Coordinates of C-alpha atoms in Angstrom, one line a residue:
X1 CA 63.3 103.6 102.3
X2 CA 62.2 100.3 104.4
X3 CA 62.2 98.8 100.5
X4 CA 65.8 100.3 99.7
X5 CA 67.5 99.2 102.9
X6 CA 65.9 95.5 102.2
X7 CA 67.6 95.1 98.3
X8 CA 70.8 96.8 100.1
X9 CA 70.5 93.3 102.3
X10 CA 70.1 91.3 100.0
X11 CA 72.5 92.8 97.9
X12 CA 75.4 92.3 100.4
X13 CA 73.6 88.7 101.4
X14 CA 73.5 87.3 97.4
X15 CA 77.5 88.6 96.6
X16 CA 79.5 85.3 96.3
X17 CA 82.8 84.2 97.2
X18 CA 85.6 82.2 95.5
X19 CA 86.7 79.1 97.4
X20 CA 88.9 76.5 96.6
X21 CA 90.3 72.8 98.5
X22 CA 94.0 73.2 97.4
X23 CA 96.3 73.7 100.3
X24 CA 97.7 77.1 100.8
X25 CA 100.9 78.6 99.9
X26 CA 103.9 79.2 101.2
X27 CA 105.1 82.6 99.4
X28 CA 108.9 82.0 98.2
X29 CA 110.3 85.0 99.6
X30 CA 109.0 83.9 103.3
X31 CA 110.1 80.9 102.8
X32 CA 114.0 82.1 102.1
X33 CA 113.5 84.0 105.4
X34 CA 111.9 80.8 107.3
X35 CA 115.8 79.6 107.0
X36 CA 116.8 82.1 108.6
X37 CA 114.5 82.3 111.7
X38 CA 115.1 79.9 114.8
X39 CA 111.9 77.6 114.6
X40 CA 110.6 79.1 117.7
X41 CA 111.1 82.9 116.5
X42 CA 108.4 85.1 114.9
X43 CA 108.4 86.1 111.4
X44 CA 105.8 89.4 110.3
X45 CA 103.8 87.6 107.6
X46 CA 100.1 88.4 105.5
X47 CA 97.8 85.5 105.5
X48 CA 95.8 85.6 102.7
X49 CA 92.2 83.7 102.4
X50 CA 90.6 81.7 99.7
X51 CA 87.1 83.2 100.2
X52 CA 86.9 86.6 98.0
X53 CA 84.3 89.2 97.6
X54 CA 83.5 88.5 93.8
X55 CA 83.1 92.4 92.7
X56 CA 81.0 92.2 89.5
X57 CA 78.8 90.2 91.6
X58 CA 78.4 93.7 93.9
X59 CA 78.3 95.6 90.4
X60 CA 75.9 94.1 89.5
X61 CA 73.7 94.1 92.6
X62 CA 74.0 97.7 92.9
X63 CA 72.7 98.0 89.5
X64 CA 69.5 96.0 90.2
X65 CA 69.0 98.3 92.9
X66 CA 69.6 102.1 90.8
X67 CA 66.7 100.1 88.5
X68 CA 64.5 99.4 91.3
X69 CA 65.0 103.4 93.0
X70 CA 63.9 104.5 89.1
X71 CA 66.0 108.2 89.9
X72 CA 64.8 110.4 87.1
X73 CA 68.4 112.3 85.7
X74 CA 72.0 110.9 85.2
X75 CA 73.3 112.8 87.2
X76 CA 71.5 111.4 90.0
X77 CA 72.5 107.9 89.3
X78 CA 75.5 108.3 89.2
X79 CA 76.0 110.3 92.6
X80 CA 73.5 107.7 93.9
X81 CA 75.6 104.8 91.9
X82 CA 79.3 106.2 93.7
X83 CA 77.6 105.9 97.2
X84 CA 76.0 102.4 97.1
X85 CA 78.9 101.0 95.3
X86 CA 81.5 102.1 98.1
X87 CA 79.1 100.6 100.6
X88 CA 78.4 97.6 99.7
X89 CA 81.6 96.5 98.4
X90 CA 82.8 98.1 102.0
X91 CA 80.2 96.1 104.1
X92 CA 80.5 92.7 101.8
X93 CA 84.3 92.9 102.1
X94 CA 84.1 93.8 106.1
X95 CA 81.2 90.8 106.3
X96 CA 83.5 87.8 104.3
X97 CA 86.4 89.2 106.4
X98 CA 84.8 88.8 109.7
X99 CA 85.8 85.1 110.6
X100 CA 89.4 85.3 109.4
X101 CA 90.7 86.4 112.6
X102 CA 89.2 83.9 114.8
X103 CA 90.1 81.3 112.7
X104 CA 94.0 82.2 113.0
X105 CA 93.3 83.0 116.5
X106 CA 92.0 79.6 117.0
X107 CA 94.9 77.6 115.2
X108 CA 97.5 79.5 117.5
X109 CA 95.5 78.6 120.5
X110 CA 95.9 75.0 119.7
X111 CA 99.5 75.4 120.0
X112 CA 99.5 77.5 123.0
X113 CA 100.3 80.6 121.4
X114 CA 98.8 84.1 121.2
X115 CA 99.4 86.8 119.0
X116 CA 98.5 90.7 118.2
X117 CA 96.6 90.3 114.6
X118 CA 95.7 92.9 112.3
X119 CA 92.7 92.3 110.3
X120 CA 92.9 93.3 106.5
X121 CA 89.2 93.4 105.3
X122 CA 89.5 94.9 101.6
X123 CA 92.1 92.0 101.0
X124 CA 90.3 89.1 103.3
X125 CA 94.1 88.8 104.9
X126 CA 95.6 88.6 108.7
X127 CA 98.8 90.3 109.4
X128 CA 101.2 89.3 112.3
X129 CA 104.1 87.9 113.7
X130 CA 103.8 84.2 113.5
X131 CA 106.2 81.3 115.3
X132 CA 108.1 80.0 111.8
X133 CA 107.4 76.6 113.0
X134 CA 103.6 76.8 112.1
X135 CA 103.7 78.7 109.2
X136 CA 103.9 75.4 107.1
X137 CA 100.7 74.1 109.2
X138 CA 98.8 77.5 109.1
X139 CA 99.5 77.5 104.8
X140 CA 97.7 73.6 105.1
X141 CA 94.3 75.1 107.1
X142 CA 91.7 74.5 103.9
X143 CA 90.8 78.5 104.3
X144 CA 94.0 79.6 103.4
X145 CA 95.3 80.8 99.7
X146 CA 98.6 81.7 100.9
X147 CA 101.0 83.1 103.6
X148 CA 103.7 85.7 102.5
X149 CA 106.3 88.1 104.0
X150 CA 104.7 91.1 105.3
X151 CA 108.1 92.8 103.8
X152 CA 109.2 96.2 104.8
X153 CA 109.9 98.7 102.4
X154 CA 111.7 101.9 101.7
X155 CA 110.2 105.3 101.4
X156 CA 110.9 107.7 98.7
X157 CA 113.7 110.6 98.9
X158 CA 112.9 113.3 101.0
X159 CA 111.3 116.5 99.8
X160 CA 113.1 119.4 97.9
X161 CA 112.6 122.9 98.0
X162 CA 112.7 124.8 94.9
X163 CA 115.5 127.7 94.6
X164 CA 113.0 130.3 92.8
X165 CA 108.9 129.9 91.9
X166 CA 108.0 127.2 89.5
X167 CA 105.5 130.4 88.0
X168 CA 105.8 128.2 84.2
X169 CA 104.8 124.7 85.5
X170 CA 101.4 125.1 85.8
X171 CA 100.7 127.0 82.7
X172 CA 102.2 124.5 80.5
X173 CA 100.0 121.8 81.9
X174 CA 96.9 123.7 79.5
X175 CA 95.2 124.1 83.3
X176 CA 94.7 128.1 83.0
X177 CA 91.4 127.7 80.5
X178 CA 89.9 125.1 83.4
X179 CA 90.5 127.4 85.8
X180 CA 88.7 130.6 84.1
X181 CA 85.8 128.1 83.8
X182 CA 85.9 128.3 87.4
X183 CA 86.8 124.5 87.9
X184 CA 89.6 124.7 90.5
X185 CA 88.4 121.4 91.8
X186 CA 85.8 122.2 94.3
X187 CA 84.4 120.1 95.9
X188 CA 86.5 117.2 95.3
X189 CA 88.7 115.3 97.8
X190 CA 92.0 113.9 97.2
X191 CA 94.0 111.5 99.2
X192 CA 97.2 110.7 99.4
X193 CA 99.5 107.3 100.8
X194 CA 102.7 108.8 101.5
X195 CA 105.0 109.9 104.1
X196 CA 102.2 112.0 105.5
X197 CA 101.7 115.7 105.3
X198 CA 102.6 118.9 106.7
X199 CA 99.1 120.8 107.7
X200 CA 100.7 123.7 108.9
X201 CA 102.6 124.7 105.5
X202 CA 100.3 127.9 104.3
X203 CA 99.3 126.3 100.9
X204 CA 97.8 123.0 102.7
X205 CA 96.6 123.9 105.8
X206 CA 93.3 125.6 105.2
X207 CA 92.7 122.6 102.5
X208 CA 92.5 119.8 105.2
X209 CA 89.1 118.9 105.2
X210 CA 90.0 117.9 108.9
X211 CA 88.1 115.7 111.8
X212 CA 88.6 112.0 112.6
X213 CA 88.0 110.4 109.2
X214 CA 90.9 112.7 107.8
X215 CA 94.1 111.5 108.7
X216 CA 95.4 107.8 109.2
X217 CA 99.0 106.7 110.8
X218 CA 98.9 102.9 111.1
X219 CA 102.1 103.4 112.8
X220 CA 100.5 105.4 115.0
X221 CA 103.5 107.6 115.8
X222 CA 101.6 111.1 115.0
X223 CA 98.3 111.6 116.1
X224 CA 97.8 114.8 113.7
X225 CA 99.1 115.2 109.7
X226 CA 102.8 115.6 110.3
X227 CA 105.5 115.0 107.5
X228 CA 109.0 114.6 108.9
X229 CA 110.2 113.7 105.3
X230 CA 108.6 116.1 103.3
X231 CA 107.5 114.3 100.1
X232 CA 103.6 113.5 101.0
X233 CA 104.0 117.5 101.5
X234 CA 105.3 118.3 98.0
X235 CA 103.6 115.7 96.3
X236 CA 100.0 116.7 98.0
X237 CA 101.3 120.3 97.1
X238 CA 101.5 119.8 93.6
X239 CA 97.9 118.8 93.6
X240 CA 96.5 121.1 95.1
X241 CA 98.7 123.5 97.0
X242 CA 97.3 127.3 97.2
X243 CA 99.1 130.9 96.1
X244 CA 100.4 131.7 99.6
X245 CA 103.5 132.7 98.6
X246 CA 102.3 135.0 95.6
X247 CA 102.4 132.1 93.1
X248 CA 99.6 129.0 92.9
X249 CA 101.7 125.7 93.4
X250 CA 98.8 123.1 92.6
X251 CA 96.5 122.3 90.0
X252 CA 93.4 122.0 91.6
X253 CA 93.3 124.3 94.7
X254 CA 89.7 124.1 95.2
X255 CA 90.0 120.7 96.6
X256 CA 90.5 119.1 99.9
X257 CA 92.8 116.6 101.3
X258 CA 92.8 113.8 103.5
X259 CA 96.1 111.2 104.1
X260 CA 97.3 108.1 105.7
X261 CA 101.2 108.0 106.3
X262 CA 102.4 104.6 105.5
X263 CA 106.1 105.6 106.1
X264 CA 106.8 106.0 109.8
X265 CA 109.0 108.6 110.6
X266 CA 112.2 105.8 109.9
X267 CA 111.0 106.4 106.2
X268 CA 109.7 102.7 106.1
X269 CA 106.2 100.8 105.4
X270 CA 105.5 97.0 106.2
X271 CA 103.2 95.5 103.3
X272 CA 100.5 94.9 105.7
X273 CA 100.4 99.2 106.6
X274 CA 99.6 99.8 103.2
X275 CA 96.7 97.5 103.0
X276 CA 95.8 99.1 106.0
X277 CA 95.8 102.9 104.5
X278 CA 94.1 101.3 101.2
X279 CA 91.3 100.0 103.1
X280 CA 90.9 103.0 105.5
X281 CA 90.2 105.3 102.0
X282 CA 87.3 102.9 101.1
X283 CA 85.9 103.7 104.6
X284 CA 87.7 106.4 106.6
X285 CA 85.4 106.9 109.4
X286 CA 85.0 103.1 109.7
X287 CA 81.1 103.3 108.8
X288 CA 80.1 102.5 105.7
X289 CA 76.9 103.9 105.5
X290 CA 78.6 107.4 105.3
X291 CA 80.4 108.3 102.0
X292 CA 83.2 110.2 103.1
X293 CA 85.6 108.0 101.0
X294 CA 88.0 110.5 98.4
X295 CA 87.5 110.8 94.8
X296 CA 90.9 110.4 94.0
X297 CA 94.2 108.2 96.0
X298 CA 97.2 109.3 94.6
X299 CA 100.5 107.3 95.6
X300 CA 104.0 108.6 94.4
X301 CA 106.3 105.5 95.2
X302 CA 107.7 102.3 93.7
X303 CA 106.4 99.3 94.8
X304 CA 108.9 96.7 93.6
X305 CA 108.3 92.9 92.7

């Protein structure tokens, strides 16, 4: 173990970064909404940083330690492969991240200001609302790649209920001769970035695999899975919704969910929540050194350029 714990160390220790001396850049949609800001207001923006994780460099650290454990079936490695992967790209990503904040911190304090930042480790970004007057300044700072809008967007249309059971959907999918193999997707979990979902509706309820590291609101406006909207509901019911009614909804109802609503109840997500929910499914407890990440994320909106 002592020997395992030592290549994880130097695992995370040998990963590299990508750096550059150009000055940063000022996105073109924040800068159309610069002009419209008084130079002492605050625009929402996402600074990004030069300094990345390089992920083949983590790839292939985790490899040279699965050749140094010497596990004895493939099946092994690859349970053993999953884990290690998702936790030392989660602690390299968390370690290069670390500074980012003080740094930004530190320019505002320079110009008497203070602000609320969000740190976004699995994109080495900051998030917050920024006097329009530095943002020019903050874009020169050597560390930074760029500074963009941290744009809101809309959500998707609201859920519909079906007028009669959807009893020939399922079949036609070819999912019937799975199931009879008794693959109903046990032991599987399945997230989803939506508008949230409903855990009291019959079919999903008993399928939350529930507890702290199961539900994520960045908005913070529901401290349980709620769905005002009702399309994380359908969507996470089509996956893997149960027979409540008389008739089985999902395709894998063996498996579990887990969710982060990035639309608030307004039906709206900022850029910066997204990151947020994508980074809390590499590590939804906030330790790494527990795999309770999901197999799958499934997201059923459009992100538009």
């Amino acid at each position: 173990m002592k020997r395992l714990l030592a290549v994880l160390v130097t695992a995370v220790a040998l990963v590299g970064t990508v750096s550059a001396d150009a000055a940063g850049v000022v996105e073109p949609s924040l800068q159309s909404a610069i002009s419209g800001f008084p130079a002492s207001g605050d625009i929402p923006v996402i600074i990004r940083f030069k300094d990345q994780v390089e992920i083949d460099a983590v790839r292939d650290q985790v490899t040279q330690t699965l050749d140094a454990m010497q596990l004895s079936s493939s099946v092994a490695v690859n349970d053993v492969r999953r884990s290690l992967l998702r936790k030392t790209l989660v602690e390299a990503l968390k370690t290069n991240a670390r500074d980012s904040e003080q740094a930004i911190t530190d320019f505002l304090s320079r110009y008497g200001e203070s602000r609320q930042l969000k740190v976004l480790w699995a994109v080495n970004s900051i998030a917050g609302n920024i006097p329009a007057d530095l943002l020019k300044r903050l874009a020169r700072l050597r560390i930074v790649a760029s500074v963009g809008l941290d744009a809101t967007l809309q959500g998707p249309g609201a859920g519909t209920v079906p007028t009669s059971p959807t009893y020939w959907n399922l079949p036609a999918t070819g999912v019937e001769p799975v199931w009879d193999t008794g693959n109903t997707g046990q032991d599987m979990v399945v997230a989803t970035l939506d508008t949230g979902v409903d855990a009291s509706h019959p079919d999903l309820g008993p399928r939350w695999r529930a507890g702290s590291n199961s539900w994520f609101d960045p908005h913070a406006q529901h401290a349980d899975p709620a769905d005002p909207n009702g399309h994380g509901t359908q969507v996470m019911g089509l996956i893997l919704g149960g027979d409540a009614f008389g008739y089985q909804i999902g395709m894998a109802p063996g498996a579990q969910w887990i969710a982060a609503k990035i639309f608030d109840d307004s039906n709206e997500a900022t850029l910066s929540a997204i990151h947020e929910a994508f980074q809390w499914v590499l590590d939804p407890d906030g330790d790494a050194a527990t795999d309770d990440a999901p197999d799958i994320v499934n997201n059923s909106w459009v992100l538009q350029n």
